[in-house]
Short mmCIF file of N, CA and C in Angstrom, two decimals:
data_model
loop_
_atom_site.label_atom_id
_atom_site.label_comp_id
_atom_site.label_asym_id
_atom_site.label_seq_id
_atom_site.Cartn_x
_atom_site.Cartn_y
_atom_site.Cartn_z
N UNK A 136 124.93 65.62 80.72
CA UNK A 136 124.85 65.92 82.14
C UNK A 136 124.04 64.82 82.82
N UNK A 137 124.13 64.37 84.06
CA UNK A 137 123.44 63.22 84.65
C UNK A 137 122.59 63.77 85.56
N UNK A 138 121.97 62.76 86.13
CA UNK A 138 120.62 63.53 86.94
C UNK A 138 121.25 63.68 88.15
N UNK A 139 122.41 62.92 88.40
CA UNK A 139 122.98 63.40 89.67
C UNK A 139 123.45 64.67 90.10
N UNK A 140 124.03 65.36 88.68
CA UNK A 140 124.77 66.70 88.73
C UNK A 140 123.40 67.53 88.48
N UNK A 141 122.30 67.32 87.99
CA UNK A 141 121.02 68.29 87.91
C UNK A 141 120.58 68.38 89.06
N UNK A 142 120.57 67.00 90.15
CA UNK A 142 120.03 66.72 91.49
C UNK A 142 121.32 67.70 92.16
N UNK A 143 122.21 67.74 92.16
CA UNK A 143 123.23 68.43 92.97
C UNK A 143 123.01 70.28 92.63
N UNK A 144 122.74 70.37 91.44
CA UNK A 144 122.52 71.77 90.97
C UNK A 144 121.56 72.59 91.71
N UNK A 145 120.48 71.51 91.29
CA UNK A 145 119.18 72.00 92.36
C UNK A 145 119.18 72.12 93.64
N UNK A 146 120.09 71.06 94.53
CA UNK A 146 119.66 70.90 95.74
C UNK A 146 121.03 72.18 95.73
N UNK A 147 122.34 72.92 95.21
CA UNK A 147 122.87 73.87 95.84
C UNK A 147 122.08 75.41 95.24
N UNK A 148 121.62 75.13 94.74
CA UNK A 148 120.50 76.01 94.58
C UNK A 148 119.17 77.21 95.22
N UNK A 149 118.69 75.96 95.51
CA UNK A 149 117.81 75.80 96.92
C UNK A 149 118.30 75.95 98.46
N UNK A 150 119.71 75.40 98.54
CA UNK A 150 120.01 75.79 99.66
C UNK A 150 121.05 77.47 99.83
N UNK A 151 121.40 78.10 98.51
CA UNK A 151 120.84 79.04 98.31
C UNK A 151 120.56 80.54 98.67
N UNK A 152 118.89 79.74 98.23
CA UNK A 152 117.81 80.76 98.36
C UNK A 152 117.42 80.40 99.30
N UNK A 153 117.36 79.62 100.08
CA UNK A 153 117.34 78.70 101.56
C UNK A 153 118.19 79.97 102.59
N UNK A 154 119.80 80.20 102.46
CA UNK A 154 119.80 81.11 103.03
C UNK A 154 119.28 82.33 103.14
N UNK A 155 119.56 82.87 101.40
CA UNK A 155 118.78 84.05 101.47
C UNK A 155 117.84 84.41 101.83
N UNK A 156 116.68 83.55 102.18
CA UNK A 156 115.20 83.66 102.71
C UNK A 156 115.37 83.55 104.31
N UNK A 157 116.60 83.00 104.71
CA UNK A 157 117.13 83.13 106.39
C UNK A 157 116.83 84.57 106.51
N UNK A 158 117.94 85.13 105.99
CA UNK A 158 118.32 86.64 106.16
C UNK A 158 117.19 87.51 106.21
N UNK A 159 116.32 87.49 104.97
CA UNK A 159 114.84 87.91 104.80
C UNK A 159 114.38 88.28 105.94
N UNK A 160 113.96 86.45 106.27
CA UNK A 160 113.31 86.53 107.44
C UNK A 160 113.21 86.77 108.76
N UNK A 161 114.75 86.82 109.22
CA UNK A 161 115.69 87.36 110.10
C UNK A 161 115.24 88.95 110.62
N UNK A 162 115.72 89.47 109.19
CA UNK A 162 115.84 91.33 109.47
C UNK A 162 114.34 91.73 109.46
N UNK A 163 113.77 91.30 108.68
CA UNK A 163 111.94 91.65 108.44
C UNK A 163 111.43 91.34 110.09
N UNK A 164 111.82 90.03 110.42
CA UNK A 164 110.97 90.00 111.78
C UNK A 164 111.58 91.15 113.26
N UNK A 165 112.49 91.33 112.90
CA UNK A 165 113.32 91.98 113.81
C UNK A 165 112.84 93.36 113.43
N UNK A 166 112.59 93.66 112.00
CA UNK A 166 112.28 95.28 111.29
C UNK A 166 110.72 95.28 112.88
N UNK A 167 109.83 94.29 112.43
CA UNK A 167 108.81 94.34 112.79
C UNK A 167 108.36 94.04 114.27
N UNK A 168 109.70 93.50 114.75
CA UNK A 168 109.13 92.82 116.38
C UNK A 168 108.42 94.10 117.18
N UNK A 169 108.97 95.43 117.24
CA UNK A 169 108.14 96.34 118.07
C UNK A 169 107.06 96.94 117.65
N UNK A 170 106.60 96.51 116.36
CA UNK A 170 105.18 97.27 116.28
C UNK A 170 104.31 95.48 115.92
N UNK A 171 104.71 94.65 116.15
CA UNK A 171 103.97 93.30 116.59
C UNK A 171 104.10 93.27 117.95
N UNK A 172 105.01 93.24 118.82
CA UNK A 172 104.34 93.31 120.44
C UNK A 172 103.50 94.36 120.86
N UNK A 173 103.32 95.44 120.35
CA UNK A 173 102.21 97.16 120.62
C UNK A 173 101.54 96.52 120.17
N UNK A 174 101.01 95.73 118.82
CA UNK A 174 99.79 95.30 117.97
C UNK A 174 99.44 94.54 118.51
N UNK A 175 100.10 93.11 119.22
CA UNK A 175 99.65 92.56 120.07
C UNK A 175 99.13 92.65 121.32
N UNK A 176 100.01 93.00 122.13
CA UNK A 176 99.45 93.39 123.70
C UNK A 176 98.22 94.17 123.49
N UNK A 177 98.33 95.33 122.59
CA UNK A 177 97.07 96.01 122.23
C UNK A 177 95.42 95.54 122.14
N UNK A 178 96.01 94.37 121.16
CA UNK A 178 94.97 93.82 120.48
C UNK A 178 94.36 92.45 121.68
N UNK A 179 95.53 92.22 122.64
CA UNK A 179 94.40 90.88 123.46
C UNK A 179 93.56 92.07 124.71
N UNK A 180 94.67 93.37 124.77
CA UNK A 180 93.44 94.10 125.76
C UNK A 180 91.78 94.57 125.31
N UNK A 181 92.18 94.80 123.84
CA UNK A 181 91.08 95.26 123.37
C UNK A 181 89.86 93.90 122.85
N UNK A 182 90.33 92.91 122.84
CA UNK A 182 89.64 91.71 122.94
C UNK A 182 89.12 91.42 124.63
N UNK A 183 89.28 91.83 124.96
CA UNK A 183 88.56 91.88 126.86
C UNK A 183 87.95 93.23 127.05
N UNK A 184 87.49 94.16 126.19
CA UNK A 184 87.05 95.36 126.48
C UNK A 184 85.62 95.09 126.98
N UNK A 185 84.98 94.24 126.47
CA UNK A 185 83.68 94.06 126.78
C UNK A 185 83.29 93.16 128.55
N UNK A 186 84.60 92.56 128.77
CA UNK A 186 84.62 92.01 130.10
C UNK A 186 85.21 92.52 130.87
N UNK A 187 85.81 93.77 130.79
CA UNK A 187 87.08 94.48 132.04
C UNK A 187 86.11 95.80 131.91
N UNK A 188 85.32 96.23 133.00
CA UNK A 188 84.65 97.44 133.24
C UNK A 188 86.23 98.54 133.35
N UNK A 189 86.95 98.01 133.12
CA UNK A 189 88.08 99.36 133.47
C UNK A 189 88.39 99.76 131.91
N UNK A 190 88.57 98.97 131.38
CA UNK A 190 88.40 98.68 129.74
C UNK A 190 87.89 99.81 128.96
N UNK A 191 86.08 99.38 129.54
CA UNK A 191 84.99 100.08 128.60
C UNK A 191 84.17 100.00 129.19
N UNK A 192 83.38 101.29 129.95
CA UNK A 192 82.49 100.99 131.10
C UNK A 192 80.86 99.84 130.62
N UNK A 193 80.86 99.04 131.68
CA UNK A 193 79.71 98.54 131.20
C UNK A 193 78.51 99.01 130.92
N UNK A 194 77.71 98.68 130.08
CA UNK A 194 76.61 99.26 128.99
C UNK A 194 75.19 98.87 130.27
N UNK A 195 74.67 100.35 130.58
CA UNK A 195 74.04 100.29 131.33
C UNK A 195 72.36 100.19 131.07
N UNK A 196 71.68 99.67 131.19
CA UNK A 196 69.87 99.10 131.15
C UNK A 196 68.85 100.35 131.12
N UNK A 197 68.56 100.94 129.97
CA UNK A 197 67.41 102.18 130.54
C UNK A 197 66.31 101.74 130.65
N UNK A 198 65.33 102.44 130.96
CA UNK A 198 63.68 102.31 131.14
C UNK A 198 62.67 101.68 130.00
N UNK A 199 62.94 102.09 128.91
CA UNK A 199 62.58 101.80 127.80
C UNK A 199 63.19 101.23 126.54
N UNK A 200 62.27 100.75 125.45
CA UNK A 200 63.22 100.08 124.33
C UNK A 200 62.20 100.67 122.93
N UNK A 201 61.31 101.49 123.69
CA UNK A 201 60.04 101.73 122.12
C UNK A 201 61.03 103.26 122.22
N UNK A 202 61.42 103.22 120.92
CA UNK A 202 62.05 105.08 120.58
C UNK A 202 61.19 105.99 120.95
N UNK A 203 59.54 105.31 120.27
CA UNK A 203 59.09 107.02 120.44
C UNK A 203 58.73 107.45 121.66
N UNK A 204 58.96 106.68 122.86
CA UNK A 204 59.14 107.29 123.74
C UNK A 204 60.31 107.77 124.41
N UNK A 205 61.36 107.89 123.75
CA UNK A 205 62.84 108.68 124.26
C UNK A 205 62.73 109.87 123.99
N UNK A 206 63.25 110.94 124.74
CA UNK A 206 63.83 111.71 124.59
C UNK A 206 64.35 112.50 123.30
N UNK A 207 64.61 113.42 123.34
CA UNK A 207 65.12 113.90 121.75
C UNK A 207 66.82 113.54 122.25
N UNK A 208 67.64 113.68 121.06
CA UNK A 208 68.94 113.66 120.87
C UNK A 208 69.22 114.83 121.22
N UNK A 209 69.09 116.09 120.93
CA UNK A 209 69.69 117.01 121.35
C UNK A 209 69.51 117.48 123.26
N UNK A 210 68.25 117.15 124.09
CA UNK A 210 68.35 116.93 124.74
C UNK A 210 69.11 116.16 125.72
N UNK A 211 69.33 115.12 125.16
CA UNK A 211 70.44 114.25 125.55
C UNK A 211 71.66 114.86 125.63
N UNK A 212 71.88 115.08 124.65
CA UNK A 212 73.70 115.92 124.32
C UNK A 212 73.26 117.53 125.72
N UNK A 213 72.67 117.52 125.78
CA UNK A 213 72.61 119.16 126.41
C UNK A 213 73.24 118.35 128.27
N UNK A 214 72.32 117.55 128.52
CA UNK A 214 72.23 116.41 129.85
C UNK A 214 74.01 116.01 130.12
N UNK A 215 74.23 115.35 128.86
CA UNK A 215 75.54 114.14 128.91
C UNK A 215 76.51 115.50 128.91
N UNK A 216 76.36 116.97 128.64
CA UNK A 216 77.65 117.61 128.37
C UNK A 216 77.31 118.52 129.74
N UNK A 217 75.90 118.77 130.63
CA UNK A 217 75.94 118.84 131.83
C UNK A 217 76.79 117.99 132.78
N UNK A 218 76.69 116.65 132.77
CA UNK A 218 76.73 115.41 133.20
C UNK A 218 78.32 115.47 133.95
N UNK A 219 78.90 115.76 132.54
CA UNK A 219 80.49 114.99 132.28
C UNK A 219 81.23 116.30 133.02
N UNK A 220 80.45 117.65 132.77
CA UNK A 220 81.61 118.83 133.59
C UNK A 220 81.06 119.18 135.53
N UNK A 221 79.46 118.33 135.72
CA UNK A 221 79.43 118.10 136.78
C UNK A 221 80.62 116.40 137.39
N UNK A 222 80.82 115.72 136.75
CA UNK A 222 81.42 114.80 137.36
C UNK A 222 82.99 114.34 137.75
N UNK A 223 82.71 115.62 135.60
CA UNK A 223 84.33 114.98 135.96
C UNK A 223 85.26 116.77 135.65
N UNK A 224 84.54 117.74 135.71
CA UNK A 224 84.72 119.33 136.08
C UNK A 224 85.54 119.42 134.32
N UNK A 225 84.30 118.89 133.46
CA UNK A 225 85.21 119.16 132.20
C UNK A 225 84.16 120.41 131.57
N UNK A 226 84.03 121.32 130.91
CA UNK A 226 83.62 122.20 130.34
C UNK A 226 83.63 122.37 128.66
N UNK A 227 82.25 122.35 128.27
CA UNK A 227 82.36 122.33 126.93
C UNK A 227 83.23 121.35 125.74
N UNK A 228 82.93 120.03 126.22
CA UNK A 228 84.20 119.15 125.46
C UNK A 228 83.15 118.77 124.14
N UNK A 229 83.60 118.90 123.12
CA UNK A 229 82.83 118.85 122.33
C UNK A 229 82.43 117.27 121.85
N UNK A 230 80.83 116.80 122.03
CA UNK A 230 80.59 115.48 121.34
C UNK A 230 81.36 115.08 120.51
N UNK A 231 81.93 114.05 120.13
CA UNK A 231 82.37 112.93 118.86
C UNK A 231 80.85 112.06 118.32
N UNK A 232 80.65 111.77 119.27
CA UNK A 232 78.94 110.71 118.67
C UNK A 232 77.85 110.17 119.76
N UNK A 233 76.76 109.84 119.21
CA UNK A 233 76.14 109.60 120.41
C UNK A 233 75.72 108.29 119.27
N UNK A 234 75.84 107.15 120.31
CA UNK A 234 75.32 105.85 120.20
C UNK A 234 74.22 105.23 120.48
N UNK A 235 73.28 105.32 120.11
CA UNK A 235 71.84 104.49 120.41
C UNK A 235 71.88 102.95 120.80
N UNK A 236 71.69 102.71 121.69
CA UNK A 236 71.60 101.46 121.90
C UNK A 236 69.98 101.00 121.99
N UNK A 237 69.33 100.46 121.49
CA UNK A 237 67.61 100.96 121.37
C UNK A 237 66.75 99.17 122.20
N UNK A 238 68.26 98.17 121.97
CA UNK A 238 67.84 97.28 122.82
C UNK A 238 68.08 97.03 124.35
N UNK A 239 68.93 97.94 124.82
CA UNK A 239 69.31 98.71 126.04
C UNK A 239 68.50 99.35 126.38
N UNK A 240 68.00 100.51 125.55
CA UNK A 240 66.81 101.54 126.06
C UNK A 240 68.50 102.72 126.02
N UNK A 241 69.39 102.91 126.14
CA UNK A 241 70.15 103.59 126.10
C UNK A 241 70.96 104.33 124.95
N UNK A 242 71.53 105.78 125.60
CA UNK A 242 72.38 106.73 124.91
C UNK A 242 73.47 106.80 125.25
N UNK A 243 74.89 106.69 124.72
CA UNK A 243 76.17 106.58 124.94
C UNK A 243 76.26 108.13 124.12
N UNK A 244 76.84 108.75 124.96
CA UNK A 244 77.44 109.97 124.47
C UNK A 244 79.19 109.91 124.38
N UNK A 245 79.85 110.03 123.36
CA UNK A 245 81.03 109.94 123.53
C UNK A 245 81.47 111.43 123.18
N UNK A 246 83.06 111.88 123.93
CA UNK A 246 83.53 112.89 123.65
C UNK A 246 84.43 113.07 122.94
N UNK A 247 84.92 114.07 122.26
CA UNK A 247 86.61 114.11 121.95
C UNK A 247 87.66 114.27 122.77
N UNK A 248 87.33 114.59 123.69
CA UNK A 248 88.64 115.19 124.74
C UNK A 248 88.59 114.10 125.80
N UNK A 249 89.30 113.43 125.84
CA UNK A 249 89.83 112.80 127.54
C UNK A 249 89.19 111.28 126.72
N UNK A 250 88.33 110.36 125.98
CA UNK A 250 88.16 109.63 126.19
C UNK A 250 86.88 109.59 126.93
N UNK A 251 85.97 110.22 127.52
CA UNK A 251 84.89 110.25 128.36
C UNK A 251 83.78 109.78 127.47
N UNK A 252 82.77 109.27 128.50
CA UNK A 252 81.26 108.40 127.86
C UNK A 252 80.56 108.60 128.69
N UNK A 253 79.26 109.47 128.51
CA UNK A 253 78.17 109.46 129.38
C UNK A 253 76.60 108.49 128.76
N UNK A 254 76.27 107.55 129.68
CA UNK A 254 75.51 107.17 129.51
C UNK A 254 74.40 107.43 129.88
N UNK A 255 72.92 107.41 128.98
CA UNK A 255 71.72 108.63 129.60
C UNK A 255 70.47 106.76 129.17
N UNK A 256 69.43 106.88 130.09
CA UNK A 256 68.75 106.76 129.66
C UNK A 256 67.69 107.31 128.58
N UNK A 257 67.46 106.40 127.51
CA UNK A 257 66.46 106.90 126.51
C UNK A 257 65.10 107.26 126.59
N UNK A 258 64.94 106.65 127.73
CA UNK A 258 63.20 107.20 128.25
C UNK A 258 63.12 108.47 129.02
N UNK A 259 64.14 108.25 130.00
CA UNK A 259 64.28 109.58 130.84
C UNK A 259 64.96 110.77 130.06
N UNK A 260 66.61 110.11 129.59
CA UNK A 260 66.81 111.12 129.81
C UNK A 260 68.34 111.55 131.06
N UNK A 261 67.82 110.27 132.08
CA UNK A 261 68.72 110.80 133.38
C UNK A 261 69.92 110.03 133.11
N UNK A 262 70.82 110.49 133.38
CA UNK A 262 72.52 110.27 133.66
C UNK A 262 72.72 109.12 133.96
N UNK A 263 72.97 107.72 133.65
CA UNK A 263 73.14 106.41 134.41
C UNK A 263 74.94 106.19 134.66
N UNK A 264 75.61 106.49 133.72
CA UNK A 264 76.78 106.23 133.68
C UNK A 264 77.73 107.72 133.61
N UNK A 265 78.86 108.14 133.95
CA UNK A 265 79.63 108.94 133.47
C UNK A 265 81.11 108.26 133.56
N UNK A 266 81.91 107.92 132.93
CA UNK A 266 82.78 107.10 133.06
C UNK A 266 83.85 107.61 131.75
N UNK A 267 85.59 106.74 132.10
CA UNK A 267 86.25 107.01 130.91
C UNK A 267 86.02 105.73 129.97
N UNK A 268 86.79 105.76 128.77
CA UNK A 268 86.48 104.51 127.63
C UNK A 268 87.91 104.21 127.89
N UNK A 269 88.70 103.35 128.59
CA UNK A 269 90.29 103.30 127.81
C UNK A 269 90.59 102.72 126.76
N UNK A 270 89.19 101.79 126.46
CA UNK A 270 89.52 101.00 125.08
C UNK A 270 89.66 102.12 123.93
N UNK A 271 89.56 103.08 123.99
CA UNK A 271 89.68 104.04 122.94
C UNK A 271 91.23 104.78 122.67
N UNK A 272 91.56 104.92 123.88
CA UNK A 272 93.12 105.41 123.48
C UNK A 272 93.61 104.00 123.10
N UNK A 273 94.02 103.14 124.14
CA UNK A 273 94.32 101.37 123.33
C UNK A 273 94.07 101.44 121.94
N UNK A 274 93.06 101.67 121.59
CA UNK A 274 92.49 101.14 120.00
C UNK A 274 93.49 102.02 119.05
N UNK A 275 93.86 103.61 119.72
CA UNK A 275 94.70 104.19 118.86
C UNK A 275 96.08 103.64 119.00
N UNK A 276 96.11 103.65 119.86
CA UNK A 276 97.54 102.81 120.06
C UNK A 276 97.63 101.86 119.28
N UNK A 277 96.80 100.83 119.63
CA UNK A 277 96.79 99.23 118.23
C UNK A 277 97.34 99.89 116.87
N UNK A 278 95.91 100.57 116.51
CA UNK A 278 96.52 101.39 115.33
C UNK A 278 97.01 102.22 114.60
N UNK A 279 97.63 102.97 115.48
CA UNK A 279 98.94 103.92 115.39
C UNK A 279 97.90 105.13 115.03
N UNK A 280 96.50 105.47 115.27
CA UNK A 280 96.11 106.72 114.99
C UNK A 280 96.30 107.55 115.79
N UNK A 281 96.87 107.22 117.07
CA UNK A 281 96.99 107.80 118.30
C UNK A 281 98.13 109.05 117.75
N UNK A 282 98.98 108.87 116.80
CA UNK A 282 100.04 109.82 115.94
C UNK A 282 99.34 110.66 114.99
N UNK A 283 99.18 109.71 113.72
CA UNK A 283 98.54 110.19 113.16
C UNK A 283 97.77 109.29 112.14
N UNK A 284 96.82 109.94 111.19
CA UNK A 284 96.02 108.84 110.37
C UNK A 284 96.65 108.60 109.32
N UNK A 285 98.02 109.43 108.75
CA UNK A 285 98.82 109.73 108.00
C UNK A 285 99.99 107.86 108.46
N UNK A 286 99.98 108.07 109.84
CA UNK A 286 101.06 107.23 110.65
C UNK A 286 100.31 105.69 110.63
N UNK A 287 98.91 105.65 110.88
CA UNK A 287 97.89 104.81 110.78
C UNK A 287 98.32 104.14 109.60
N UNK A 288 98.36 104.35 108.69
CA UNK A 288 97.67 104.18 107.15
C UNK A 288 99.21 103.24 106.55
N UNK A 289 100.62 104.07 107.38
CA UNK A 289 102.01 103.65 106.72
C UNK A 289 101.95 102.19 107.60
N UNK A 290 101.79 102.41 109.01
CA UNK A 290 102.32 101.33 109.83
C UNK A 290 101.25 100.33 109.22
N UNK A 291 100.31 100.72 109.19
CA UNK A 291 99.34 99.11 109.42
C UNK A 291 99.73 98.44 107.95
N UNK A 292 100.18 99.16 106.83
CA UNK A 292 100.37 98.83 105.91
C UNK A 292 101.72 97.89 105.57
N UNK A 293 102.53 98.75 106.65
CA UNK A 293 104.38 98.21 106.29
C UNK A 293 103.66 96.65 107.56
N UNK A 294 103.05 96.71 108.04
CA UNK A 294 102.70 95.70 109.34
C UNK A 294 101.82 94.34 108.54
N UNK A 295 101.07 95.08 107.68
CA UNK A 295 100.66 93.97 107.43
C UNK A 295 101.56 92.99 106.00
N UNK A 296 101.44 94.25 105.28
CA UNK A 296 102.84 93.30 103.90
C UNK A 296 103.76 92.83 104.67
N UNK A 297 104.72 93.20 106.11
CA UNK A 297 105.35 92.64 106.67
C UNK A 297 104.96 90.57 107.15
N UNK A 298 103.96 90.57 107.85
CA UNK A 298 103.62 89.42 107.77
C UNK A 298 103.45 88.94 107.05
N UNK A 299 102.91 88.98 105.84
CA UNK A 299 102.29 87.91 104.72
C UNK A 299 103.69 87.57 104.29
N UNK A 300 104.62 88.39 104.19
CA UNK A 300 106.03 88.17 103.37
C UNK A 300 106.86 87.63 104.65
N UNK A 301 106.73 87.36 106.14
CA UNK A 301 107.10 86.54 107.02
C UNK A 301 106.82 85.16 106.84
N UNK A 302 105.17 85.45 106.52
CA UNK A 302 104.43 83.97 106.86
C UNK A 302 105.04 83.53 105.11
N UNK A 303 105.52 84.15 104.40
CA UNK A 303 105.77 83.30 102.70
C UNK A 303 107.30 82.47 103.32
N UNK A 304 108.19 83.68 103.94
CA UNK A 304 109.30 82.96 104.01
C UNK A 304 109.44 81.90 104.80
N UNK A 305 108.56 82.06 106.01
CA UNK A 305 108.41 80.97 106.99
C UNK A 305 108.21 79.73 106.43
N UNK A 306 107.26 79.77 105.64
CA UNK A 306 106.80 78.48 104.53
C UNK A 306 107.89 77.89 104.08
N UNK A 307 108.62 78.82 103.05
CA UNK A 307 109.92 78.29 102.15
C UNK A 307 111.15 78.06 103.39
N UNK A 308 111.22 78.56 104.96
CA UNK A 308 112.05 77.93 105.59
C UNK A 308 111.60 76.62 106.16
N UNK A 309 110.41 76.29 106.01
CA UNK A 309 110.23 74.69 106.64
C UNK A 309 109.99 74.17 105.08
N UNK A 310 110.03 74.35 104.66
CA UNK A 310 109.75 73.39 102.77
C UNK A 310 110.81 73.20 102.37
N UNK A 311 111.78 74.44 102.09
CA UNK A 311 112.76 73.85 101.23
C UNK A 311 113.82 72.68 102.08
N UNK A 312 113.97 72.82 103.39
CA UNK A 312 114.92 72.03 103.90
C UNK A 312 114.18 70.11 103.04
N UNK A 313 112.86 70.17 103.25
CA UNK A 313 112.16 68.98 102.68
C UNK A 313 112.80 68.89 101.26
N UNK A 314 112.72 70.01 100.77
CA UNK A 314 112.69 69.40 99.30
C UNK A 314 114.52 68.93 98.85
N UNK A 315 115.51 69.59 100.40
CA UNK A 315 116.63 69.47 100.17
C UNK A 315 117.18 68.07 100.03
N UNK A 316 116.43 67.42 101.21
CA UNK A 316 116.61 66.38 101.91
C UNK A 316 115.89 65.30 100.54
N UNK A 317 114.99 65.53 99.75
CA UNK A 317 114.77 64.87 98.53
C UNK A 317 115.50 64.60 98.04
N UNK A 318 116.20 65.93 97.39
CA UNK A 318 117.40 65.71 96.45
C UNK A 318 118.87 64.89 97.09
N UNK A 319 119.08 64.96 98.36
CA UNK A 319 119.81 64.63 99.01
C UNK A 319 120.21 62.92 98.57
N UNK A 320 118.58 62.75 99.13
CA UNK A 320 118.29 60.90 98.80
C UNK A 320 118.46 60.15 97.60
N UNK A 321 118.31 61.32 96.56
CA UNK A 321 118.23 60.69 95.23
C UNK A 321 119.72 60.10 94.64
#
């Protein structure tokens, strides 16, 4: 056999698996284009959360920064769940977490229901902020927990093996044409 017919073997070879990696990459990106534009658009809003007050309300300055002069926590929660059904006529929404911010001097109370955040000073005590978070529904959205954590766990998974096995074929569609064009010359 001559190296010409080994050079010809290889290079119809390669071109191939050259198509087949077309096709691949074809249906996979197309499988994936609508949960990469949600992941995207998602993901540059939630990269501006900290600069778009509509976003994520801005993080407001309390009185103090020494703890032991704040307030208790449960006090707080009693205030922020006053706060949120004087402002925004919600009743009994039950806390998700309260956030210390201790170089702020501040308490972020977050809720489960609606997305809501009341911000309290840590010295006082008093109400500075009552506001929604939208970066929080967004964030479920990004990552599909907004369904479920069940839905979370499949998508981000089929989303991410999806790319790595985009970005492999992408590779072998700009390489092999090189290595075609080798054999071509020889």
């Amino acid at each position: 056999m001559s190296t010409s017919q080994t050079a010809k073997q290889k290079k119809d070879q390669l071109v191939g698996s050259l198509r087949n990696y077309r096709v691949y990459h074809k249906y996979l990106g197309l499988g994936l284009l609508v949960m990469l534009i949600i992941s995207s658009a998602t993901g540059l809003l939630l990269g501006w959360k900290k600069n778009v007050d509509l976003l994520q309300p801005a993080t407001q300055d309390g009185s103090t920064q020494n703890l032991a002069a704040w307030v208790t926590l449960a006090s707080m929660a009693t205030t922020a769940t006053a706060a949120l059904d004087s402002a925004a006529g919600i009743k009994n929404s039950p806390i998700d977490r309260l956030e210390a911010r201790p170089d702020k001097g501040i308490v972020k109370v977050l809720f489960k229901e609606g997305y809501w955040e009341v911000q309290l000073d840590g010295g006082t005590g008093k109400v500075l902020s009552v506001a929604r978070r939208h970066s929080d529904w967004i964030e479920q959205i990004h990552d599909g927990s907004i369904i479920s954590d069940l839905f979370k766990l499949i998508t981000m998974n089929v989303l991410g093996l999806g790319l790595l096995i985009l970005t492999i074929t992408g590779f072998t569609l700009w390489f092999y044409p090189k290595k075609i064009r080798q054999l071509k010359d020889k």
